[in-house]
């Protein structure tokens, strides 16, 4: 895992730590500011910055908790950093799919002999399409997929010869 050491001045020039998580909107170098954990008197946060080497790095820091009128304790000394430099980890942006538990609502076509067309139609229905349109889109997608499979099979027959 590639890392880089930043001085506190370098981080300040990149906007870390930000005065507010909203600073991400206006900064060209501060790309994200995310909460990680809530501690007793502070919160641990992660800032993602675009450095001068055109790479993105994540650095963790501590920030005061905004609890309104409630007493939260002193602000963290040095943002939880010890020493003159702070180690950051090189990161990349990658979409992540997360499973989620949602209530099961049976579709009208649930049953032991449910077809792929029915399952795909249900996905389109969950996306907001009416049943007729959902079924049409699902059928068109399956037809395109079948054509792609046929083209791939034809290519293999031509390339390798029949029966190989």
Short mmCIF file of C-alpha atoms in Angstrom, two decimals:
data_model
loop_
_atom_site.label_atom_id
_atom_site.label_comp_id
_atom_site.label_asym_id
_atom_site.label_seq_id
_atom_site.Cartn_x
_atom_site.Cartn_y
_atom_site.Cartn_z
CA UNK A 1 0.00 0.00 0.00
CA UNK A 2 1.76 3.17 -1.16
CA UNK A 3 2.07 5.92 1.41
CA UNK A 4 3.46 9.42 1.52
CA UNK A 5 4.53 11.64 4.41
CA UNK A 6 3.14 15.19 4.39
CA UNK A 7 4.21 18.02 6.61
CA UNK A 8 1.49 19.82 8.52
CA UNK A 9 2.09 22.89 6.34
CA UNK A 10 1.64 20.84 3.15
CA UNK A 11 -1.66 19.48 4.48
CA UNK A 12 -2.82 22.96 5.45
CA UNK A 13 -2.05 24.16 1.91
CA UNK A 14 -4.21 21.30 0.58
CA UNK A 15 -7.06 22.27 2.91
CA UNK A 16 -6.62 19.57 5.57
CA UNK A 17 -8.21 19.64 8.01
CA UNK A 18 -11.04 21.66 6.51
CA UNK A 19 -12.89 24.26 8.56
CA UNK A 20 -16.10 22.46 7.57
CA UNK A 21 -16.98 19.32 5.59
CA UNK A 22 -18.72 21.71 3.16
CA UNK A 23 -15.29 23.02 2.09
CA UNK A 24 -15.09 20.07 -0.32
CA UNK A 25 -17.51 21.87 -2.65
CA UNK A 26 -15.17 24.78 -3.28
CA UNK A 27 -11.74 23.18 -3.17
CA UNK A 28 -9.79 21.83 -6.12
CA UNK A 29 -7.44 19.83 -3.87
CA UNK A 30 -9.78 18.63 -1.10
CA UNK A 31 -11.86 15.91 -2.77
CA UNK A 32 -13.68 14.35 0.19
CA UNK A 33 -14.10 14.66 3.94
CA UNK A 34 -15.76 11.64 5.54
CA UNK A 35 -16.61 10.67 9.11
CA UNK A 36 -14.99 7.44 10.30
CA UNK A 37 -15.86 7.16 14.00
CA UNK A 38 -17.14 9.14 16.92
CA UNK A 39 -14.87 9.09 19.93
CA UNK A 40 -15.67 10.35 23.43
CA UNK A 41 -14.76 14.01 22.85
CA UNK A 42 -13.83 14.10 19.16
CA UNK A 43 -14.69 12.57 15.84
CA UNK A 44 -12.25 10.75 13.59
CA UNK A 45 -12.46 11.86 9.96
CA UNK A 46 -10.76 11.03 6.66
CA UNK A 47 -9.84 13.68 4.13
CA UNK A 48 -8.97 12.79 0.53
CA UNK A 49 -6.69 15.24 -1.26
CA UNK A 50 -5.19 15.67 -4.71
CA UNK A 51 -1.48 16.20 -4.13
CA UNK A 52 1.09 17.99 -6.28
CA UNK A 53 2.20 14.64 -7.77
CA UNK A 54 -1.33 14.25 -9.29
CA UNK A 55 -2.11 11.31 -6.96
CA UNK A 56 -4.90 11.13 -4.41
CA UNK A 57 -4.15 10.46 -0.75
CA UNK A 58 -6.31 9.85 2.32
CA UNK A 59 -5.25 11.24 5.67
CA UNK A 60 -7.05 10.72 8.97
CA UNK A 61 -7.49 13.46 11.54
CA UNK A 62 -9.48 14.29 14.64
CA UNK A 63 -12.01 17.12 14.74
CA UNK A 64 -14.23 18.52 17.47
CA UNK A 65 -17.74 17.13 17.73
CA UNK A 66 -20.48 19.58 16.81
CA UNK A 67 -23.02 18.82 19.52
CA UNK A 68 -24.76 22.15 19.73
CA UNK A 69 -25.07 23.40 23.31
CA UNK A 70 -23.83 20.16 24.87
CA UNK A 71 -20.41 20.02 26.45
CA UNK A 72 -18.06 17.92 24.34
CA UNK A 73 -14.65 18.50 25.86
CA UNK A 74 -11.57 20.23 24.50
CA UNK A 75 -10.65 20.39 20.83
CA UNK A 76 -8.09 17.74 19.86
CA UNK A 77 -4.44 18.77 20.11
CA UNK A 78 -2.77 18.79 16.72
CA UNK A 79 -5.76 17.02 15.09
CA UNK A 80 -4.55 13.76 16.60
CA UNK A 81 -1.29 13.93 14.68
CA UNK A 82 1.98 13.31 16.48
CA UNK A 83 5.26 14.57 15.10
CA UNK A 84 6.14 16.93 12.28
CA UNK A 85 4.86 14.72 9.45
CA UNK A 86 1.62 12.87 8.84
CA UNK A 87 1.43 9.64 6.87
CA UNK A 88 -1.21 9.45 4.14
CA UNK A 89 -2.27 6.42 2.12
CA UNK A 90 -2.61 6.60 -1.66
CA UNK A 91 -6.22 5.94 -2.67
CA UNK A 92 -8.29 5.68 -5.84
CA UNK A 93 -11.99 6.28 -6.35
CA UNK A 94 -13.87 3.07 -7.03
CA UNK A 95 -17.63 2.42 -7.00
CA UNK A 96 -18.67 -0.14 -4.41
CA UNK A 97 -21.85 -2.19 -4.43
CA UNK A 98 -23.30 -2.75 -0.99
CA UNK A 99 -25.86 -5.41 -0.12
CA UNK A 100 -28.83 -4.13 1.77
CA UNK A 101 -31.64 -5.94 3.59
CA UNK A 102 -35.01 -4.65 2.44
CA UNK A 103 -38.54 -5.93 3.07
CA UNK A 104 -39.61 -8.68 0.71
CA UNK A 105 -42.67 -7.82 -1.35
CA UNK A 106 -43.70 -10.77 -3.51
CA UNK A 107 -44.32 -9.97 -7.15
CA UNK A 108 -47.41 -11.27 -8.91
CA UNK A 109 -45.28 -13.67 -10.92
CA UNK A 110 -43.30 -15.24 -8.03
CA UNK A 111 -43.42 -18.99 -8.11
CA UNK A 112 -41.36 -22.12 -8.56
CA UNK A 113 -41.27 -21.76 -12.35
CA UNK A 114 -40.10 -18.13 -12.42
CA UNK A 115 -38.25 -17.34 -15.63
CA UNK A 116 -35.29 -15.04 -16.18
CA UNK A 117 -37.62 -12.75 -18.11
CA UNK A 118 -39.88 -12.51 -15.06
CA UNK A 119 -36.94 -11.78 -12.74
CA UNK A 120 -35.57 -9.09 -15.04
CA UNK A 121 -39.05 -7.61 -15.46
CA UNK A 122 -39.29 -7.31 -11.67
CA UNK A 123 -35.99 -5.42 -11.56
CA UNK A 124 -37.30 -2.93 -14.12
CA UNK A 125 -40.56 -2.62 -12.15
CA UNK A 126 -38.60 -1.83 -8.99
CA UNK A 127 -36.91 0.90 -11.01
CA UNK A 128 -40.29 2.53 -11.56
CA UNK A 129 -41.43 1.22 -14.95
CA UNK A 130 -44.96 0.01 -15.55
CA UNK A 131 -45.26 -3.77 -15.95
CA UNK A 132 -45.84 -3.60 -19.72
CA UNK A 133 -42.78 -1.36 -20.29
CA UNK A 134 -40.69 -3.35 -17.84
CA UNK A 135 -41.48 -6.60 -19.65
CA UNK A 136 -40.66 -4.99 -23.03
CA UNK A 137 -37.29 -3.64 -21.82
CA UNK A 138 -36.44 -6.98 -20.21
CA UNK A 139 -37.27 -8.87 -23.42
CA UNK A 140 -35.18 -6.48 -25.54
CA UNK A 141 -32.21 -6.83 -23.21
CA UNK A 142 -32.41 -10.63 -23.26
CA UNK A 143 -32.70 -10.61 -27.07
CA UNK A 144 -29.57 -8.43 -27.36
CA UNK A 145 -27.73 -10.77 -25.01
CA UNK A 146 -28.79 -13.81 -27.04
CA UNK A 147 -27.53 -12.10 -30.22
CA UNK A 148 -24.18 -11.38 -28.56
CA UNK A 149 -23.87 -15.02 -27.47
CA UNK A 150 -24.74 -16.16 -31.00
CA UNK A 151 -22.10 -13.88 -32.49
CA UNK A 152 -19.49 -15.16 -30.04
CA UNK A 153 -20.37 -18.78 -30.83
CA UNK A 154 -20.21 -18.08 -34.57
CA UNK A 155 -16.80 -16.44 -34.15
CA UNK A 156 -15.50 -19.51 -32.28
CA UNK A 157 -16.78 -21.87 -34.99
CA UNK A 158 -15.08 -19.83 -37.73
CA UNK A 159 -11.86 -19.45 -35.74
CA UNK A 160 -11.49 -23.03 -34.50
CA UNK A 161 -13.53 -24.89 -37.06
CA UNK A 162 -16.67 -26.96 -36.45
CA UNK A 163 -16.52 -29.63 -33.72
CA UNK A 164 -13.39 -28.28 -32.01
#
